[in-house]
Tab-separated table of C-alpha atoms and ligand atoms in Angstrom:
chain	number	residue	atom	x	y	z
A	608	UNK	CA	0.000	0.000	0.000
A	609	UNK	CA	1.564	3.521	-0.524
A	610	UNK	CA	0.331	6.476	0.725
A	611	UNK	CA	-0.431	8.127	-2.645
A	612	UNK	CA	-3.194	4.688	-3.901
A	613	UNK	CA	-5.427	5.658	-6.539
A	614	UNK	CA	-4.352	8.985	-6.668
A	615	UNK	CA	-3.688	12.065	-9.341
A	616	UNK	CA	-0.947	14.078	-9.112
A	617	UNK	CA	-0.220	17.121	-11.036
A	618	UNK	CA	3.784	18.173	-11.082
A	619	UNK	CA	4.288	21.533	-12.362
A	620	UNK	CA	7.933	22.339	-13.516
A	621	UNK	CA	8.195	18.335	-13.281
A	622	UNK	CA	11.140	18.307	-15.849
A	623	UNK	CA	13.807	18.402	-13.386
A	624	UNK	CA	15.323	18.899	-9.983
A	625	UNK	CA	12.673	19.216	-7.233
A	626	UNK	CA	9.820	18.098	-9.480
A	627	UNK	CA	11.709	15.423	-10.960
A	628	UNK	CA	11.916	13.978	-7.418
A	629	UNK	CA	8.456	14.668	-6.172
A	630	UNK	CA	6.964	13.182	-9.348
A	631	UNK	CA	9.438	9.744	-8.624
A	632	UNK	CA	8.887	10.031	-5.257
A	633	UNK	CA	4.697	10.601	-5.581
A	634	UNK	CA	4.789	7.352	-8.409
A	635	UNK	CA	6.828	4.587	-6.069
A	636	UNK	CA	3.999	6.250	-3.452
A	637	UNK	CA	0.780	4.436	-5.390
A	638	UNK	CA	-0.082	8.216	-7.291
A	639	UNK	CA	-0.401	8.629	-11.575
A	640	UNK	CA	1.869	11.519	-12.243
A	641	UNK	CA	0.964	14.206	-14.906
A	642	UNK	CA	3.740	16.563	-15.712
A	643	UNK	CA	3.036	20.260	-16.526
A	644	UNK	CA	6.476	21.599	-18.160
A	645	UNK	CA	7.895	24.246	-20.745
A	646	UNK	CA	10.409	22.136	-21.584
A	647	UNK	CA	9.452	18.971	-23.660
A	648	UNK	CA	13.078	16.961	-23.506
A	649	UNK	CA	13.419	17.109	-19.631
A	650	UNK	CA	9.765	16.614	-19.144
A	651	UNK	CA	9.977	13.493	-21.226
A	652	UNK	CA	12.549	11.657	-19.959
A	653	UNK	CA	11.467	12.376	-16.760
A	654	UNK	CA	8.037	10.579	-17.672
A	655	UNK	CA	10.230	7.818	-19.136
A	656	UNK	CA	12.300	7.313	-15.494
A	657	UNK	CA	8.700	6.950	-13.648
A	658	UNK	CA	7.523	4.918	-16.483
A	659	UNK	CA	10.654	2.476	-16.022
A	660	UNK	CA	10.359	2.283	-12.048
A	661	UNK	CA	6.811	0.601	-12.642
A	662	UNK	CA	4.590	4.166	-12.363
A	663	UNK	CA	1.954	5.895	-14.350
A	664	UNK	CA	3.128	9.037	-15.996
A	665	UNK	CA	1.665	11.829	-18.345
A	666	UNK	CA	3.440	15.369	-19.628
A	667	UNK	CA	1.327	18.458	-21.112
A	668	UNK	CA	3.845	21.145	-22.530
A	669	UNK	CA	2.800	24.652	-21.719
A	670	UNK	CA	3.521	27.635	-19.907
A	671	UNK	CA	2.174	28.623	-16.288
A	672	UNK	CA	1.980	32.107	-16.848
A	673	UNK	CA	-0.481	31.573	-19.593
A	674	UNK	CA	-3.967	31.066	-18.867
A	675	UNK	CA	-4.970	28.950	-21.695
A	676	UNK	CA	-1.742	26.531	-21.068
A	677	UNK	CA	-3.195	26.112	-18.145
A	678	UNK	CA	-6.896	25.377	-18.769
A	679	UNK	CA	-5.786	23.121	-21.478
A	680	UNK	CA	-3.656	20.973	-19.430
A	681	UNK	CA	-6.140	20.328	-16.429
A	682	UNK	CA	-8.240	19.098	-19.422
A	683	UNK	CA	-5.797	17.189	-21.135
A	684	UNK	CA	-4.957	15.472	-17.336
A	685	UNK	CA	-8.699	15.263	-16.937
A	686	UNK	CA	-9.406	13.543	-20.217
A	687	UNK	CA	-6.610	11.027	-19.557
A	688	UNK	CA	-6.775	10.451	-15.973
A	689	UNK	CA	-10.696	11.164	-15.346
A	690	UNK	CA	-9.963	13.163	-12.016
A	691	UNK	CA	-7.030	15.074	-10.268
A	692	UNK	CA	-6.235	14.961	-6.260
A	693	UNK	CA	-3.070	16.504	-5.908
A	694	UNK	CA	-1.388	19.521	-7.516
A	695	UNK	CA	2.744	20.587	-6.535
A	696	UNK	CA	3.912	23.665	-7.870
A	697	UNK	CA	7.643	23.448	-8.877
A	698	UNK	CA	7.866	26.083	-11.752
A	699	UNK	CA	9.715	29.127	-10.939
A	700	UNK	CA	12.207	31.652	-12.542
A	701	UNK	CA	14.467	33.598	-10.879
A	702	UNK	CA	16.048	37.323	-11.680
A	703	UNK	CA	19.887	37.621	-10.366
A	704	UNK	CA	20.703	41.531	-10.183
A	705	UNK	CA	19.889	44.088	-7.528
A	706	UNK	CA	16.991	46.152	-8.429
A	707	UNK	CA	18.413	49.642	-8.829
A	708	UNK	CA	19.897	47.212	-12.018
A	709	UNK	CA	16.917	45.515	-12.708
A	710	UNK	CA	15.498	45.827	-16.262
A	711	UNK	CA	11.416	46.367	-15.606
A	712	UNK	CA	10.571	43.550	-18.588
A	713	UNK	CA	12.794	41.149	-16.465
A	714	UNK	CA	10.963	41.997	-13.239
A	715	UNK	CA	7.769	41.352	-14.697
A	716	UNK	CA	8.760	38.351	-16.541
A	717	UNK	CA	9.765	36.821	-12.989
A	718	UNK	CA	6.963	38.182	-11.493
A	719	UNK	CA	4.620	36.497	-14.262
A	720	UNK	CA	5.966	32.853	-14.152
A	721	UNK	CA	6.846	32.742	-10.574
A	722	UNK	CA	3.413	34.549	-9.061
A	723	UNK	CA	0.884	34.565	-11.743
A	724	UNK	CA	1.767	31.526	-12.755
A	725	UNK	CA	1.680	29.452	-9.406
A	726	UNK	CA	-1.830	31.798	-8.933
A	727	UNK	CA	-3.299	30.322	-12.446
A	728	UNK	CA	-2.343	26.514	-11.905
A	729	UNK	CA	-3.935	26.769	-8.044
A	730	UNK	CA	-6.674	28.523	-9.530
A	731	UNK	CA	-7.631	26.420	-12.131
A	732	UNK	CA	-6.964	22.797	-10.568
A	733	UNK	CA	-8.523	23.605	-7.082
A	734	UNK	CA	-11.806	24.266	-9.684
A	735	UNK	CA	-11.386	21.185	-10.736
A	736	UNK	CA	-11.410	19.829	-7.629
A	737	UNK	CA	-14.245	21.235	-6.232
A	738	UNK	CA	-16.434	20.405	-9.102
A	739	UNK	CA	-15.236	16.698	-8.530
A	740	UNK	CA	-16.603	17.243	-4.663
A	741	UNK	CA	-13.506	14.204	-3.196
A	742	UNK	CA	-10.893	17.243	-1.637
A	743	UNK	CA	-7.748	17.255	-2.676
A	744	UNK	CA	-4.502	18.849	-1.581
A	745	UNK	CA	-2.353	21.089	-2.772
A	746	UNK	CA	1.753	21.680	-2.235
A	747	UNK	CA	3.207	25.233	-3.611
A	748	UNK	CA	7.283	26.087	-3.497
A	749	UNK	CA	7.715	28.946	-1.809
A	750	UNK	CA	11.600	29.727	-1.008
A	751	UNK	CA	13.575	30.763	2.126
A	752	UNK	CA	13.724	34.226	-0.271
A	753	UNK	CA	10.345	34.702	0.889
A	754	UNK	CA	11.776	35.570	4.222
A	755	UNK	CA	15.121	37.402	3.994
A	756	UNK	CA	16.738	40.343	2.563
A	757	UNK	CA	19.060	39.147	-0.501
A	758	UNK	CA	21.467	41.633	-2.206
A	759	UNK	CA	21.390	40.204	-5.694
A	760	UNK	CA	17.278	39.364	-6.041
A	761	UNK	CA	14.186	41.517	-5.999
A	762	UNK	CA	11.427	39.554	-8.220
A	763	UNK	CA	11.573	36.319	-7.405
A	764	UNK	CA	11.647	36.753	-3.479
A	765	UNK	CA	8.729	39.020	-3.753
A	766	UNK	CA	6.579	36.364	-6.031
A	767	UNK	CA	8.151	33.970	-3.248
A	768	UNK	CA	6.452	36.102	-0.529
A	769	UNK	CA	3.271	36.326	-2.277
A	770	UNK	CA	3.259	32.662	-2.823
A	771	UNK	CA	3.059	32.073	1.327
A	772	UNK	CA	0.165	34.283	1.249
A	773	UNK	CA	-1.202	33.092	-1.395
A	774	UNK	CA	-1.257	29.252	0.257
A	775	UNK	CA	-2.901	30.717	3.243
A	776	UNK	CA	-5.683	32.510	1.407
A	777	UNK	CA	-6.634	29.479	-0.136
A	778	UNK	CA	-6.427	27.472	2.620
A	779	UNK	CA	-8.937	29.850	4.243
A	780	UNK	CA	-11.261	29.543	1.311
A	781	UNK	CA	-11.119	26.286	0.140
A	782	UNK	CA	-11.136	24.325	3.063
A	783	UNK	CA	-15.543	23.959	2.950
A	784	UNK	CA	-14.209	21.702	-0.340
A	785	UNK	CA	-11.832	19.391	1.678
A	786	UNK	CA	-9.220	21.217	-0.107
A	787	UNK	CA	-5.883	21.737	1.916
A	788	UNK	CA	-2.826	24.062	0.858
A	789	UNK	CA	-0.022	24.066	2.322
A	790	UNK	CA	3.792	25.062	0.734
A	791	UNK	CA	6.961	24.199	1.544
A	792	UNK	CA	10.228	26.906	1.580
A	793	UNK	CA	13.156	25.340	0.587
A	794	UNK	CA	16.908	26.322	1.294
A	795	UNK	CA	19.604	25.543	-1.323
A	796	UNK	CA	18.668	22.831	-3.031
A	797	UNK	CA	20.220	20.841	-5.781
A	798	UNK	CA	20.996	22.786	-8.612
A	799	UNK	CA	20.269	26.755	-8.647
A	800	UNK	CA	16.845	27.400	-10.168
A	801	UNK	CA	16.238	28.234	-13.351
A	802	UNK	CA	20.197	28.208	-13.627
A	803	UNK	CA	23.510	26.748	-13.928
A	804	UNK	CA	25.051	26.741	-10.071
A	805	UNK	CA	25.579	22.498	-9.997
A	806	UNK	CA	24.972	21.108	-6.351
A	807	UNK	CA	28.292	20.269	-5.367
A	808	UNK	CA	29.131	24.938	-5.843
A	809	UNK	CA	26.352	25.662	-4.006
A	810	UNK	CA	28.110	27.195	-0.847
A	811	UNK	CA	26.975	26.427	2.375
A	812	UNK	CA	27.770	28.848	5.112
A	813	UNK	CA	24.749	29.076	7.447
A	814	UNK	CA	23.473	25.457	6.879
A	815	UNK	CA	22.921	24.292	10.528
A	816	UNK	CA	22.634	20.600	8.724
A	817	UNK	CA	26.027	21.583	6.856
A	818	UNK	CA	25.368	21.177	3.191
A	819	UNK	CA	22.838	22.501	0.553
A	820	UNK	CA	20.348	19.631	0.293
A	821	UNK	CA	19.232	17.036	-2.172
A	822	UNK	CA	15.841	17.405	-3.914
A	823	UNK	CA	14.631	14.097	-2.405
A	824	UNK	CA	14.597	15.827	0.843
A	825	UNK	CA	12.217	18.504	-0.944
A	826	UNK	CA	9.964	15.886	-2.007
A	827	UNK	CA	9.904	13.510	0.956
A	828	UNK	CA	8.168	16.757	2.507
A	829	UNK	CA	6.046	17.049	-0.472
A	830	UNK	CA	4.553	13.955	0.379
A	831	UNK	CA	3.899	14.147	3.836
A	832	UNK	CA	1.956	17.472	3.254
A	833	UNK	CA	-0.054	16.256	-0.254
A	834	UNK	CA	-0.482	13.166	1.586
A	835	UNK	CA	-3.398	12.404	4.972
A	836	UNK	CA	0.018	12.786	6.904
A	837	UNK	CA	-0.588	16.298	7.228
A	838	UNK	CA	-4.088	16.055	7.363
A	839	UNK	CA	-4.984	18.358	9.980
A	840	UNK	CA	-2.353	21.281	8.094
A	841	UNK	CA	-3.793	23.988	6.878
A	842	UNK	CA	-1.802	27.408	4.976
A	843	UNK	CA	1.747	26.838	6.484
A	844	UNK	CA	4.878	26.843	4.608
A	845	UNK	CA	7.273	24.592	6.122
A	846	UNK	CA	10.743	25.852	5.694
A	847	UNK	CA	12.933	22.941	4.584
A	848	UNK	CA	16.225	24.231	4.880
A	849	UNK	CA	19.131	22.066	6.379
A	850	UNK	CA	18.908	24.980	9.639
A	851	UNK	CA	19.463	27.927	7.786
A	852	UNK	CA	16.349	30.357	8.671
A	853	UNK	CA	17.161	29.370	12.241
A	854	UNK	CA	20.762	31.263	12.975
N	157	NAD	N1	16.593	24.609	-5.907
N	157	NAD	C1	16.640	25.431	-4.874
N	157	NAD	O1	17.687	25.672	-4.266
N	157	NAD	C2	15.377	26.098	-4.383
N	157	NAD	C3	15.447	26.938	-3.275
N	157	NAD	C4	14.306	27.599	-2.843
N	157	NAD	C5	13.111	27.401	-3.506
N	157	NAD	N2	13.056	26.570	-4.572
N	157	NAD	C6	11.781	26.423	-5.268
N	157	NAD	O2	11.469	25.068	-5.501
N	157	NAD	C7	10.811	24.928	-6.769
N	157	NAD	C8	11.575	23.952	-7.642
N	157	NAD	O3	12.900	24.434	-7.801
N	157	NAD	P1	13.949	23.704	-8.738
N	157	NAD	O4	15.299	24.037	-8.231
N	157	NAD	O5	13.570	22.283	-8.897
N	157	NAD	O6	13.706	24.516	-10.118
N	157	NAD	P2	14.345	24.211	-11.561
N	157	NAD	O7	14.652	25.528	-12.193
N	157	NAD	O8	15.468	23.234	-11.451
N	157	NAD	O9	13.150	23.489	-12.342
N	157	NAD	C9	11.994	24.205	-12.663
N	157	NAD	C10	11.205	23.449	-13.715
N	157	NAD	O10	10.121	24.289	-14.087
N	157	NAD	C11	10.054	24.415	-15.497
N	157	NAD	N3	9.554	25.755	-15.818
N	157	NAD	C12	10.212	26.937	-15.698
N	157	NAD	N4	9.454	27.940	-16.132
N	157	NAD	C13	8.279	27.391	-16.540
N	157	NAD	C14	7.090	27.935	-17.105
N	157	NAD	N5	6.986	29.234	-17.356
N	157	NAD	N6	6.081	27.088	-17.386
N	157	NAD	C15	6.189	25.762	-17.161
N	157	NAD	N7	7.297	25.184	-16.652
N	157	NAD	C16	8.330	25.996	-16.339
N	157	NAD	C17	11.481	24.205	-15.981
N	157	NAD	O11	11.503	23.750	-17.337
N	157	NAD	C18	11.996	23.164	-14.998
N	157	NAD	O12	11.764	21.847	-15.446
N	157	NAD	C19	10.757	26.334	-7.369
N	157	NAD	O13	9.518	26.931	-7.095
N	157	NAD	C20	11.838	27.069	-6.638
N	157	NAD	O14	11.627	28.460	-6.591
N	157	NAD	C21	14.162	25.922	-5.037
C-alpha cells in the first residue's frame, strides 16, 4: 500500500530537480503523475524514469503564466486520468541583479511565471477539484527568499512572498471543499533554479545541517503534506532548509 493509492498528481515544472523527485517520489507512493512543463526533452525523460520504475506518468507542454496553457492541461490530465487529487507547484524563474539594475521587462517576466503563474495553476486545478466534490490537496514552493533580505534578487523573493500568502488565502477559502494548501520553503537545493550553479558549488555557510540539500529531501516533505500525513495542516509553509532560517 503507498500512501499516494489511486491517486492524481499534477507536477508543475516536473522536468527536473525538485519536481523530478516529487513526481518519482509521488509514483513509487501508489499516485499517476501528470507533468506540466515548458520544456518537452526534460519533461519526457522524466516521464520515461517513472515509467521504467513501474509508475503511471503523463506530460502536457505549456507555460504557467499563460492562462490557456493552463486550462488546457487540467483538461488534457482530466481527459486522460478522469480526475485530479493533488497539484505541486515546482515552476519558478528567478532574476539575479539588484533592483536599482533591474530591467522592468525582467521583473515582470519573474513576477509572471513565478506569481501569476503558481496563482493560475492553483486557480484552475482547485476548480477542478471542487467540481469533482472528493478534496484534494495542494503543495506550492515557496523559497527561504520569501523571508530574507538578498542583495542580488528583488522579483523572485517578492513572487516567493506572495506565494506564502497566497497558500494561506486558499487554505482559508477552500477548506468547505476538503481542499488543503499548504507550501513548503526550501533552502539551497540541488541545482540553482532556473540556472547553472551544480549542487556540489552551491556554498553552504549558514546550513545548521552543513550542506545545501538534495531534492529528495524537498519531495519527501512534499509527500507528507499532499499526503493524509498532514491532514490536519492547513496554509503553512514549512521551511525545509538544512537549519538555515534558524541562525
Ligand atoms: N533549488 C533550490 O535551491 C530552491 C530553493 C528555494 C526554492 N526553490 C523552489 O522550488 C521549486 C523547484 O525548484 P527547482 O530548483 O527544482 O527549479 P528548476 O529551475 O530546477 O526546475 C523548474 C522546472 O520548471 C520548469 N519551468 C520553468 N518555467 C516554466 C514555465 N513558465 N512554465 C512551465 N514550466 C516551467 C522548468 O523547465 C523546470 O523543469 C521552485 O519553485 C523554486 O523556486 C528551489
Amino acid at each position: 500500500m503507498g500512501r499516494l493509492d489511486d491517486k492524481i498528481a499534477i507536477v508543475v515544472g516536473g522536468g527536473r530537480n525538485i519536481g523530478r523527485a516529487t513526481s518519482k517520489l509521488f509514483a513509487t507512493e501508489g499516485a499517476k503523475i501528470a507533468i506540466f512543463d515548458l520544456d518537452e526533452e526534460r519533461a519526457a525523460a522524466v516521464t520515461e524514469e517513472v515509467v521504467e520504475q513501474g509508475g503511471e506518468c503523463m506530460y502536457v507542454i505549456g507555460e504557467v503564466q499563460k492562462v490557456d496553457d493552463v486550462k488546457n492541461m487540467v483538461t488534457k490530465v482530466v481527459d486522460h486520468y478522469g480526475k485530479v487529487d493533488i497539484l505541486v507547484n515546482c515552476a519558478a524563474i528567478s532574476d539575479r541583479s539588484p533592483m536599482l539594475e533591474l530591467d522592468n521587462d525582467e521583473y515582470h517576466r519573474v513576477i509572471d511565471v513565478t506569481m501569476n503563474g503558481t496563482y493560475y495553476t492553483c486557480k484552475y486545478v482547485s476548480e477542478q477539484m471542487v467540481k469533482q466534490g472528493k478534496g484534494g490537496s495542494i503543495v506550492n514552493f515557496s523559497s527561504g527568499s520569501a523571508f530574507q533580505g538578498n542583495t542580488r534578487r528583488v522579483a523572485y523573493d517578492m513572487a516567493k512572498g506572495a506565494i506564502v500568502v497566497l497558500t494561506m488565502d486558499m487554505a482559508a477559502q477552500l477548506a468547505q471543499y476538503g481542499i488543503r494548501t499548504n507550501a513548503i520553503a526550501p533552502g539551497q537545493t540541488g541545482s540553482q533554479v532556473g540556472g547553472k550553479i551544480a549542487f556540489e558549488d552551491r556554498h553552504s555557510n549558514n546550513l545548521v545541517g552543513g550542506r545545501a540539500g538534495y531534492p529528495e529531501e524537498q519531495a519527501s516533505v512534499a509527500l507528507f503534506l499532499a499526503s493524509d500525513d498532514s491532514r490536519h495542516l492547513y496554509g503553512q509553509t514549512l521551511q525545509n532548509d538544512g537549519g538555515s532560517s534558524i541562525v
